[in-house]
mmCIF file of C-alpha atoms and ligand atoms in Angstrom:
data_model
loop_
_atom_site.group_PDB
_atom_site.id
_atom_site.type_symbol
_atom_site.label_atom_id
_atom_site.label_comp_id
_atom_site.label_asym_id
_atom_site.label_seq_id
_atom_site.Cartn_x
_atom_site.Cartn_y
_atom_site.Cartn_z
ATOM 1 C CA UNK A 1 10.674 -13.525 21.712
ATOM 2 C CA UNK A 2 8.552 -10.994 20.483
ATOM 3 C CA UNK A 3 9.525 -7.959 18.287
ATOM 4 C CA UNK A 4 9.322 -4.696 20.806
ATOM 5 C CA UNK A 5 8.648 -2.108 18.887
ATOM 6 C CA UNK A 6 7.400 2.299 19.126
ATOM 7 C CA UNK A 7 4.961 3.264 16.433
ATOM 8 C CA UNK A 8 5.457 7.017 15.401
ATOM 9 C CA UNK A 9 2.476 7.049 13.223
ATOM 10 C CA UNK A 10 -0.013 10.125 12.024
ATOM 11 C CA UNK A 11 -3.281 8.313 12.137
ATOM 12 C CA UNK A 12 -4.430 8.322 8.966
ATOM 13 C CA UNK A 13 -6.548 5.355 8.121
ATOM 14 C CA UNK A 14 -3.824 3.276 6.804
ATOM 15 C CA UNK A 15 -1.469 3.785 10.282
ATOM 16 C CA UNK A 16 -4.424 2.926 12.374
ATOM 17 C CA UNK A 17 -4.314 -0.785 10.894
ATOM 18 C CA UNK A 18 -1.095 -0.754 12.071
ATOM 19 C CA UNK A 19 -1.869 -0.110 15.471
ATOM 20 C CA UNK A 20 -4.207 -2.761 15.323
ATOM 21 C CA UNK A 21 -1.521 -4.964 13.649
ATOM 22 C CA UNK A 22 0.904 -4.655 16.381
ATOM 23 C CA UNK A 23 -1.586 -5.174 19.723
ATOM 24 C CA UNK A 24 -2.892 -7.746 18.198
ATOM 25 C CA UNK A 25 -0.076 -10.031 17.025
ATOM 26 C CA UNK A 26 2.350 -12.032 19.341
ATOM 27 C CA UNK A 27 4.975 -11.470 17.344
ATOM 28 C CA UNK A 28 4.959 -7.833 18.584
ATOM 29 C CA UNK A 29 4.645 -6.310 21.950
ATOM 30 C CA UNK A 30 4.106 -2.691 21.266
ATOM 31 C CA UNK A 31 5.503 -0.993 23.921
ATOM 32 C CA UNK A 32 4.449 2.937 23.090
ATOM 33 C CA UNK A 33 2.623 5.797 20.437
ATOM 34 C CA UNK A 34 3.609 8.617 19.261
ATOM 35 C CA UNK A 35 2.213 10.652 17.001
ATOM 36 C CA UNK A 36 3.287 13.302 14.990
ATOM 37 C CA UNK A 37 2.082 15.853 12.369
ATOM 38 C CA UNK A 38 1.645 14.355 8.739
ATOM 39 C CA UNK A 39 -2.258 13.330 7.359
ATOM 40 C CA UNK A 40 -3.690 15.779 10.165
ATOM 41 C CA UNK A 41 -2.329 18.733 12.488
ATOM 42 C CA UNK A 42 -0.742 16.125 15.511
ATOM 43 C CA UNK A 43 -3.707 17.458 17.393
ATOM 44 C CA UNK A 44 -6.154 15.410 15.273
ATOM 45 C CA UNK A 45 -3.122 12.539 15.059
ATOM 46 C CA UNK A 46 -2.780 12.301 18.553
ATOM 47 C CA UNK A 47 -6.933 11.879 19.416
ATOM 48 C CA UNK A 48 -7.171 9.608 16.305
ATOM 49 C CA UNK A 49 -4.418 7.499 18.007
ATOM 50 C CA UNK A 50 -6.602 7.176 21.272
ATOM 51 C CA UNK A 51 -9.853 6.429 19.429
ATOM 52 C CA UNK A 52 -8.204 3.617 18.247
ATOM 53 C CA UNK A 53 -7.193 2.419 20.802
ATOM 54 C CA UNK A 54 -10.353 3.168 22.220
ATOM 55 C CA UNK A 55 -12.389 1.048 19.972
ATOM 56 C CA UNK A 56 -9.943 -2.051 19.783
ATOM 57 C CA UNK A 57 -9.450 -2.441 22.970
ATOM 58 C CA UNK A 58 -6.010 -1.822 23.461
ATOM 59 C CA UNK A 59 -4.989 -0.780 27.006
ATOM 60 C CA UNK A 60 -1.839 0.263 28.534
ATOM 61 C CA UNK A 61 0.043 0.882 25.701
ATOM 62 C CA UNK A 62 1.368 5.252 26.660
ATOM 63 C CA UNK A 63 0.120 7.493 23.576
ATOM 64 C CA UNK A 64 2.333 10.571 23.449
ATOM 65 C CA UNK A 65 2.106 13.848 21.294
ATOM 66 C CA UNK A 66 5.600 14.687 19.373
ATOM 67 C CA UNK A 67 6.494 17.583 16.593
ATOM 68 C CA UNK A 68 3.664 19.711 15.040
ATOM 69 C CA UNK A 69 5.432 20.923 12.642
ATOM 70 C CA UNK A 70 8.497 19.826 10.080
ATOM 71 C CA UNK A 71 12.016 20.589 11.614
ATOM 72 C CA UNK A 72 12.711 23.494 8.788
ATOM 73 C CA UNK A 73 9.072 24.162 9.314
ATOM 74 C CA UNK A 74 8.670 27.849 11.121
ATOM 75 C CA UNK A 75 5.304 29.576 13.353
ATOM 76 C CA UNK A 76 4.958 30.596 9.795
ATOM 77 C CA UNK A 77 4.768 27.833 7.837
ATOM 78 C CA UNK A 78 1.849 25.585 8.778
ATOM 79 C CA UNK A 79 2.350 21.691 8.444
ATOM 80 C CA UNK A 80 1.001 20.271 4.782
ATOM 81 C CA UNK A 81 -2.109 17.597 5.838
ATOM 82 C CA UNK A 82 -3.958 14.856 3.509
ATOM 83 C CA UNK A 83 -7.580 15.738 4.049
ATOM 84 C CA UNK A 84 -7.645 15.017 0.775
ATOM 85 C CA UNK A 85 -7.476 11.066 1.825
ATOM 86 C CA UNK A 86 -7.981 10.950 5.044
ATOM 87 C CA UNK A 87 -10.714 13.774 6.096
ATOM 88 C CA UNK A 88 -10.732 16.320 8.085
ATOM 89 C CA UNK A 89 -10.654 14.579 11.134
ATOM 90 C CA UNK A 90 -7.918 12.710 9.900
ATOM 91 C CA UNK A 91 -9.980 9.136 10.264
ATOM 92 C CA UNK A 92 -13.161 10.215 8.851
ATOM 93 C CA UNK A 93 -15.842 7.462 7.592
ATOM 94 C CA UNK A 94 -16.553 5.941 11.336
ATOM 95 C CA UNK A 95 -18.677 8.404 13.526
ATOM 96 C CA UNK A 96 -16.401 8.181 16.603
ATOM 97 C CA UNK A 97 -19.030 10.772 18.315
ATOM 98 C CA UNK A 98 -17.281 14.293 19.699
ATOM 99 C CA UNK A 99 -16.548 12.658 23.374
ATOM 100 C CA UNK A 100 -13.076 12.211 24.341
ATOM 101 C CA UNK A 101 -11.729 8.859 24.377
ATOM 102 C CA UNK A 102 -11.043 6.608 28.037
ATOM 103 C CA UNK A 103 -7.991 6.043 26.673
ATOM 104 C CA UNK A 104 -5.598 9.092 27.969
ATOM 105 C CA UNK A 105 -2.938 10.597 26.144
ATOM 106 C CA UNK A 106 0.554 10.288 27.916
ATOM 107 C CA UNK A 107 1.486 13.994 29.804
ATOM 108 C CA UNK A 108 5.234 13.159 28.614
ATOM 109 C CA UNK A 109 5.982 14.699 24.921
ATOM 110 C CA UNK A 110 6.645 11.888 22.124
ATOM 111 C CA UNK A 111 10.703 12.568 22.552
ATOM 112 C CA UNK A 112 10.587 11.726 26.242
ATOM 113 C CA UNK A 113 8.437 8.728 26.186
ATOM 114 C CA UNK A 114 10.665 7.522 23.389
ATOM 115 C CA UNK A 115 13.544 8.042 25.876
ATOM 116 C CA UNK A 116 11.883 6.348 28.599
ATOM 117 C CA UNK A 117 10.753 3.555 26.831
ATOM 118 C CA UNK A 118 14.072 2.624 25.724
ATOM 119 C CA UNK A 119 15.690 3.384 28.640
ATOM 120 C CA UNK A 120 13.245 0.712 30.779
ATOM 121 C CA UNK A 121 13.367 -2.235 28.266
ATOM 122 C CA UNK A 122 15.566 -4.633 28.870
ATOM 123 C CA UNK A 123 16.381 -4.869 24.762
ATOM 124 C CA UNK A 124 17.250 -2.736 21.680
ATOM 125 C CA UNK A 125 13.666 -1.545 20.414
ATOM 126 C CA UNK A 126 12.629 -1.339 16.732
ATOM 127 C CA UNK A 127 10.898 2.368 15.750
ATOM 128 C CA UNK A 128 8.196 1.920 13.174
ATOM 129 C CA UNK A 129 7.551 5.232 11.620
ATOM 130 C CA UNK A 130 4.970 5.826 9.357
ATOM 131 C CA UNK A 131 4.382 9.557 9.465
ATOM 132 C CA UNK A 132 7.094 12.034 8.484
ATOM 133 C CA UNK A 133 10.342 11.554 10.787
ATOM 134 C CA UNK A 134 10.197 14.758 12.429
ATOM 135 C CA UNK A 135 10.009 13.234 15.917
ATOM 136 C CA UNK A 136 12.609 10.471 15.186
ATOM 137 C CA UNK A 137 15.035 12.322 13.746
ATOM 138 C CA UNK A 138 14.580 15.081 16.471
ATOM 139 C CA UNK A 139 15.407 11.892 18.808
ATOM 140 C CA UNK A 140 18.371 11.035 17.215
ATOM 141 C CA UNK A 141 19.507 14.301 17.425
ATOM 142 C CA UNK A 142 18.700 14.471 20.847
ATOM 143 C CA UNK A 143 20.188 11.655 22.052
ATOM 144 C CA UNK A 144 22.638 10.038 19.697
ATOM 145 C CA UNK A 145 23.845 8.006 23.680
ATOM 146 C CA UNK A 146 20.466 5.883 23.259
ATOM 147 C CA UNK A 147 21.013 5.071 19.833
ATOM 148 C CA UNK A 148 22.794 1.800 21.081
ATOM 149 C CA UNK A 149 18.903 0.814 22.095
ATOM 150 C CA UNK A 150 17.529 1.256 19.267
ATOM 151 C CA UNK A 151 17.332 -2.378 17.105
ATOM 152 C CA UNK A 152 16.254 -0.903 13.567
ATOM 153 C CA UNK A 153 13.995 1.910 11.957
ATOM 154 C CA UNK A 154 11.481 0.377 9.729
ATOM 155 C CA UNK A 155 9.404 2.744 8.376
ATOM 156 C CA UNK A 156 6.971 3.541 5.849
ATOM 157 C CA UNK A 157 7.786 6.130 3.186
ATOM 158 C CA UNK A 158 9.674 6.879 0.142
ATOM 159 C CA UNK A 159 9.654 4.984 -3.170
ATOM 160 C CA UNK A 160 12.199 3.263 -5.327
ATOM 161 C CA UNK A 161 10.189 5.294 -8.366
ATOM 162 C CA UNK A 162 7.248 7.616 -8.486
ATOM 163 C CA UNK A 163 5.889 9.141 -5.758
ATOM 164 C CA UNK A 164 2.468 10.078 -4.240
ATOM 165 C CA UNK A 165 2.138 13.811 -3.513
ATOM 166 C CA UNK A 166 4.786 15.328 -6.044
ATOM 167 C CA UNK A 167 5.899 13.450 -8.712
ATOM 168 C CA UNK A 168 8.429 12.341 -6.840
ATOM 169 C CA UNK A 169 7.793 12.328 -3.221
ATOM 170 C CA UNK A 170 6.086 10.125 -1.295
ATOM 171 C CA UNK A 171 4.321 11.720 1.564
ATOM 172 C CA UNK A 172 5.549 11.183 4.924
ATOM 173 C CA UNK A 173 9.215 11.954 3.153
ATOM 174 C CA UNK A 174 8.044 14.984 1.689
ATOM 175 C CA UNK A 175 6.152 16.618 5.067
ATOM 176 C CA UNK A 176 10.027 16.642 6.385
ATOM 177 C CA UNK A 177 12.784 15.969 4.018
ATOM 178 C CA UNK A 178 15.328 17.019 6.335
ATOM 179 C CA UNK A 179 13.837 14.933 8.910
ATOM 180 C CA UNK A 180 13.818 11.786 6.698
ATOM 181 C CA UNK A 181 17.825 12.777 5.649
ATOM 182 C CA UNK A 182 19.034 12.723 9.340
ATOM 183 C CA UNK A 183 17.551 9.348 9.399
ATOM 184 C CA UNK A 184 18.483 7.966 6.530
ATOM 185 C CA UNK A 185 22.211 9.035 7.440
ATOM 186 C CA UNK A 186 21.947 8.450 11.019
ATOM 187 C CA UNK A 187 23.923 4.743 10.178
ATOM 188 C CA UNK A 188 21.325 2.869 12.178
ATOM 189 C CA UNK A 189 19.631 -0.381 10.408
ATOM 190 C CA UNK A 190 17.066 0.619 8.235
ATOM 191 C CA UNK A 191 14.455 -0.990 6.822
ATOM 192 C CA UNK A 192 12.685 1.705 4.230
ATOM 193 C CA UNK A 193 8.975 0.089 3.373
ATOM 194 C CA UNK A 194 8.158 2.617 0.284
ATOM 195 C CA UNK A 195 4.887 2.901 -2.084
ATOM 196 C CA UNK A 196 6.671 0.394 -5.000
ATOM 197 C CA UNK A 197 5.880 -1.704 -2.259
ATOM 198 C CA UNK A 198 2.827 -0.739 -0.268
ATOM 199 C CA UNK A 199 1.091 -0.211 -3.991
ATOM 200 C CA UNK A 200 0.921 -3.841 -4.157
ATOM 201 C CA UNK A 201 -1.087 -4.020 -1.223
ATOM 202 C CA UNK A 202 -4.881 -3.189 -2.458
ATOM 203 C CA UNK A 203 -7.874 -3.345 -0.072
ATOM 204 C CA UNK A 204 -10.068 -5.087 -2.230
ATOM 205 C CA UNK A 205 -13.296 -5.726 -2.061
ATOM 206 C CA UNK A 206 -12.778 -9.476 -1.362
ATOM 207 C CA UNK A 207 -10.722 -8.139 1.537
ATOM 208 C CA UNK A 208 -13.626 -5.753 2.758
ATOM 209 C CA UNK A 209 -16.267 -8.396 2.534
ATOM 210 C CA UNK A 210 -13.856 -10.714 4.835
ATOM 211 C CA UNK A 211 -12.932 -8.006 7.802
ATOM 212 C CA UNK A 212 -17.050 -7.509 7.351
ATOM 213 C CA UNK A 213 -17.944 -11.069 7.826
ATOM 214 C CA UNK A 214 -16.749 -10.893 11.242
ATOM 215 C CA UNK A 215 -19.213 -9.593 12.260
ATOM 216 C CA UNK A 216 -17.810 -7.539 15.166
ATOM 217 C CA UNK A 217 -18.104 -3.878 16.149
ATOM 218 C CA UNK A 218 -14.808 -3.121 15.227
ATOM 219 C CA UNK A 219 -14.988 -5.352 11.903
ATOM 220 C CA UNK A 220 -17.591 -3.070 10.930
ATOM 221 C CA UNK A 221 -15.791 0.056 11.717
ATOM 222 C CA UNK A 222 -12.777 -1.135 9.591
ATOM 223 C CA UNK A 223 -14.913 -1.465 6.865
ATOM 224 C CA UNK A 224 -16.262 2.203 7.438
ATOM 225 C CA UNK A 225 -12.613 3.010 7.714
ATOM 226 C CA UNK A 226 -11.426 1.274 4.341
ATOM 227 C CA UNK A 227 -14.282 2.102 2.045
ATOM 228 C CA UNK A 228 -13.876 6.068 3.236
ATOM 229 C CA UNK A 229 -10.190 5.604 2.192
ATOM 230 C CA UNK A 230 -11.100 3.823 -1.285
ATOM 231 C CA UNK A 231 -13.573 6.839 -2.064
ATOM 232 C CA UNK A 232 -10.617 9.150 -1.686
ATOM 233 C CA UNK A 233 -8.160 7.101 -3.033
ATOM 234 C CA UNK A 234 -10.788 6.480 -6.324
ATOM 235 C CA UNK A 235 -11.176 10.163 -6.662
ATOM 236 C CA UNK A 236 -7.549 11.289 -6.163
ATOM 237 C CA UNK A 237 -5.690 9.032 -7.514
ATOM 238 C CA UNK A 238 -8.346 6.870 -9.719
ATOM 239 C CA UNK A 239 -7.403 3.834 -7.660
ATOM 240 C CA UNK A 240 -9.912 1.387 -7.856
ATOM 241 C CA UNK A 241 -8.597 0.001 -4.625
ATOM 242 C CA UNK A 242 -7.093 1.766 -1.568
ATOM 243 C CA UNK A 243 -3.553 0.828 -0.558
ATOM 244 C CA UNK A 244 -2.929 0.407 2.429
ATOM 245 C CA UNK A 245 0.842 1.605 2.968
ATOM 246 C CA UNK A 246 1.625 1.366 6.882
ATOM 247 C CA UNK A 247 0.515 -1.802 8.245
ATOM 248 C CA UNK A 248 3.490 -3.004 5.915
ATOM 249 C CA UNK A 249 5.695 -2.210 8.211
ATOM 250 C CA UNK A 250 4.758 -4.451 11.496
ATOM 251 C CA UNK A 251 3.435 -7.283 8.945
ATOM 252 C CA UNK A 252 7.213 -7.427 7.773
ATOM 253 C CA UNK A 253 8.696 -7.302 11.876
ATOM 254 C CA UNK A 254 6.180 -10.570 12.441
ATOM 255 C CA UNK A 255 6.870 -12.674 8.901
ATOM 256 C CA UNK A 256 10.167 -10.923 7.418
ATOM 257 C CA UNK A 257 9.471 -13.609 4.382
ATOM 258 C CA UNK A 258 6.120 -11.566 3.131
ATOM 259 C CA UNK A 259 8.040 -8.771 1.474
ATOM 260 C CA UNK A 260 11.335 -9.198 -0.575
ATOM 261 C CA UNK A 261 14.380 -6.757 0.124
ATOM 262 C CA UNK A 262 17.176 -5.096 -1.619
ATOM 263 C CA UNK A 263 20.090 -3.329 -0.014
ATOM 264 C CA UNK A 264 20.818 -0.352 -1.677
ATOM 265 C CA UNK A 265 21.964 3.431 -1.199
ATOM 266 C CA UNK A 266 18.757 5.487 -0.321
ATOM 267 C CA UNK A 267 19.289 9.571 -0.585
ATOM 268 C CA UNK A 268 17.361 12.266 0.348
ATOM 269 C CA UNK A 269 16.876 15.088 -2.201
ATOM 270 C CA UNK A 270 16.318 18.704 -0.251
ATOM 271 C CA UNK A 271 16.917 21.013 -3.295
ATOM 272 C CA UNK A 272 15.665 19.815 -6.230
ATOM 273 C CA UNK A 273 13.031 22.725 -7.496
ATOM 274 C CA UNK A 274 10.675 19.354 -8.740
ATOM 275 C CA UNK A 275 12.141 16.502 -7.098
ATOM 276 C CA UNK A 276 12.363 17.825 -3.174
ATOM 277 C CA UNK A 277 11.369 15.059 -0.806
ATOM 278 C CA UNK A 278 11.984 12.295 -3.555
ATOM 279 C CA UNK A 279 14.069 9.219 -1.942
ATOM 280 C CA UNK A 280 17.004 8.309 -4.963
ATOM 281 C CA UNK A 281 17.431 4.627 -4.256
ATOM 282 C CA UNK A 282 20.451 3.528 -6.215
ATOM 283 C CA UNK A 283 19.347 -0.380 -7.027
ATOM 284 C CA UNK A 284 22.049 -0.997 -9.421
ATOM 285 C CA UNK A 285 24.816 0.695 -6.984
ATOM 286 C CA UNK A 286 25.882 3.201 -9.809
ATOM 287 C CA UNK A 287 26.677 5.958 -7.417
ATOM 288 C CA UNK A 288 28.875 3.788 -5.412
ATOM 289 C CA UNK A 289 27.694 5.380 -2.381
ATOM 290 C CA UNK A 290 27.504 3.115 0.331
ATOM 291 C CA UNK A 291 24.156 0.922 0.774
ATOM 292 C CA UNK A 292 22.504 2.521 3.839
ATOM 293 C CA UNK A 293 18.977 0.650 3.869
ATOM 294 C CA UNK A 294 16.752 -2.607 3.316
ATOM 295 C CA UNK A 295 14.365 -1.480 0.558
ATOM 296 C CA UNK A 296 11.018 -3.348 0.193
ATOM 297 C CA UNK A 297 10.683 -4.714 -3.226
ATOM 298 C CA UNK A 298 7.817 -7.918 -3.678
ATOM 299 C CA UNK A 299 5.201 -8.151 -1.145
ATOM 300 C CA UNK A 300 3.066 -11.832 -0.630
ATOM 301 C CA UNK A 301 -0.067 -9.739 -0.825
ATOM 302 C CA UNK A 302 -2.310 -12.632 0.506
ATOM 303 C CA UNK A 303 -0.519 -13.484 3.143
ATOM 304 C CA UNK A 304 0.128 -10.009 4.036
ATOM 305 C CA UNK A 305 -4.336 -9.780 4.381
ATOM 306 C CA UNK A 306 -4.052 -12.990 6.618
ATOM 307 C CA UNK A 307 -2.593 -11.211 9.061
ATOM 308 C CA UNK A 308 -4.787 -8.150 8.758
ATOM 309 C CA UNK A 309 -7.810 -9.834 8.880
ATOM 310 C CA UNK A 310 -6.317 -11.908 11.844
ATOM 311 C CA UNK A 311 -5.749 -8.876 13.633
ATOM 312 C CA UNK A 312 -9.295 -7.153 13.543
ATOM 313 C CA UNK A 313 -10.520 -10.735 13.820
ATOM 314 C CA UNK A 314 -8.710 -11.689 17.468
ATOM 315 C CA UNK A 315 -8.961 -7.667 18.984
ATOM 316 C CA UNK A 316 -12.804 -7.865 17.946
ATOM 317 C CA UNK A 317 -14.022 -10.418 19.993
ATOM 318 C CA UNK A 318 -15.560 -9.942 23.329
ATOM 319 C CA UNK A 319 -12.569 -10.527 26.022
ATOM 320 C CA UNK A 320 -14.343 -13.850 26.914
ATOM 321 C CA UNK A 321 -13.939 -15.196 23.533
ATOM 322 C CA UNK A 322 -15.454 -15.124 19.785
ATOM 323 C CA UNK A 323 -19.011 -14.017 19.604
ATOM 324 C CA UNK A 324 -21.630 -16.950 19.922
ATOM 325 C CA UNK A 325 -21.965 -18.678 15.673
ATOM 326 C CA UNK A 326 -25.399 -18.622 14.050
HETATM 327 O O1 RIB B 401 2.288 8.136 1.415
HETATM 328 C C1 RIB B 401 1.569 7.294 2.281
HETATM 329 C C2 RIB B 401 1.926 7.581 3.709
HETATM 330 O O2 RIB B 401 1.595 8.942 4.034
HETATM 331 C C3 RIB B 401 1.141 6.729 4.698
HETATM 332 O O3 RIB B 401 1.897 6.525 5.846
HETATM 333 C C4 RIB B 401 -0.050 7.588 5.010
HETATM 334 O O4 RIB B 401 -0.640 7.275 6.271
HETATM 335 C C5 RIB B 401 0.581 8.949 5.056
HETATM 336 O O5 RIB B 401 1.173 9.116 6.335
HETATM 337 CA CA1 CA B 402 0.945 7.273 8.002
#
């Protein structure tokens, strides 16, 4: 049976691979989007998530718009963004033209589709964050009488060391560190996917040259997609190869053998004047607080491309079947 699964995501180069990821793969039936603030204002999320869509091909999957801002975040505080990575549109590289996409966003808010979603499917549903948690742990909050439907939380964010955007916080944890401590103490499964982890997973050039071989449309505008995030990530971070954190997360729900896990006590630090946002994963269980997540450790980084590449492969080829071979 396959994996249902929501994708709270703030496309962001990295989360759109993991849209295409979970249409594409029978493993997964992805049943909703939200989106939420994190690399761009959830205005720019939200379209992103629709262009997507848009250009893969994926239908009938509802795209709803959750939290703009961080839950201690005020009208005064505006919501931190990664142009820095991912542009000012949020996706930059492709030109997806100023049009609106024919695929519509949902009129329901994130939080209600969320609701709806897991009140209609027959099963518990797995949420696959990979922006901050501000709409999932606004859910929780909201309605701790559906947390019975929900199967697991696997998300992207937080590190066993080092992080990405302070020395030591990762990203999507430190946009809403409150956020990601209601979830992290919310008791549900969790499966934490965190940069020790999604470092390993480079887009190298060996990878670009095989999405561009395809030869498709959207092959091509993958590669426009990756080598716009390796420019940023090479001039940010000096990586000579982008990694590609989110798609992590659904390639883990379809093969749970491709990344290694550890159960351990993950915490949440809210006060620490350098070390806000930074998740303290106790490996060695010297706290002796109780473990409260599945932390991603060793990731089979070819296999992990196989299905990838797969992905872009199967939801770029014309509906009738693969394009006609040379
Ligand atoms: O730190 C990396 C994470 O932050 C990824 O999910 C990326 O898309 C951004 O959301
Ligand atoms: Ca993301």
């Amino acid at each position: 049976m396959p994996v249902p699964v929501i994708l709270d995501c703030d496309p962001g180069h990295d989360d759109a691979f993991n849209i295409l990821l979970a249409a594409a793969h029978p493993a997964v039936e992805l049943l909703a989007l939200t989106t939420v603030a994190g690399n761009q204002t959830v205005e720019k999320t939200t379209l992103n998530a629709r262009r997507v869509c848009e250009v893969a091909g994926i239908r009938g999957v509802p795209i709803a718009a959750g939290r703009d801002r961080p839950l201690r975040g005020g009208p005064d505080r505006e919501p931190r963004v990664a142009a820095d990575i991912h542009g000012g549109s949020g996706l930059d590289g492709p030109g997806f033209g100023e049009g609106e996409p024919d695929v519509p966003q949902d009129p329901r808010d994130a939080l209600t589709l969320i609701r709806d979603t897991l009140l209609t499917h027959p099963a518990p549903v797995t949420l696959v964050p990979t922006g901050p948690l501000s709409n999932i742990a606004t859910f929780l909050l909201a309605h701790p009488e559906l947390t019975p439907r929900i199967e697991r939380i696997v998300l992207m964010g937080g590190s066993t060391g080092r992080g990405n955007t302070t020395p030591a916080a990762e990203f999507n944890i430190l946009c809403d560190p409150e956020a990601a401590d209601i979830v992290f103490s919310s008791g549900l499964p969790i499966t934490m996917i965190g940069l020790n982890a999604t470092h390993q997973a480079r887009a190298t050039p060996e990878v670009v040259a095989r999405i561009a071989a395809l030869g498709t449309p959207l092959a091509r505008l993958c590669v426009q997609l990756l080598t716009y995030f390796a420019g940023t990530y090479r001039e940010v971070y000096g990586f000579d190869t982008p990694p590609l954190h989110d798609p992590l997360t659904v390639a883990h729900l379809i093969d749970p053998s491709l990344i290694s896990l550890v159960r351990a006590a993950v915490s949440v630090e809210l006060t620490g004047t350098h070390t806000r946002g930074a998740t303290v994963v106790d490996l060695h269980g010297v706290t002796g607080r109780p473990a409260n997540a599945d932390v991603g450790m060793e990731v089979d980084v070819p296999g992990f491309w196989e299905l990838v590449i797969d992905a872009v492969r199967v939801l770029g080829e014309p509906a009738e079947g693969p394009p006609d071979t040379p």
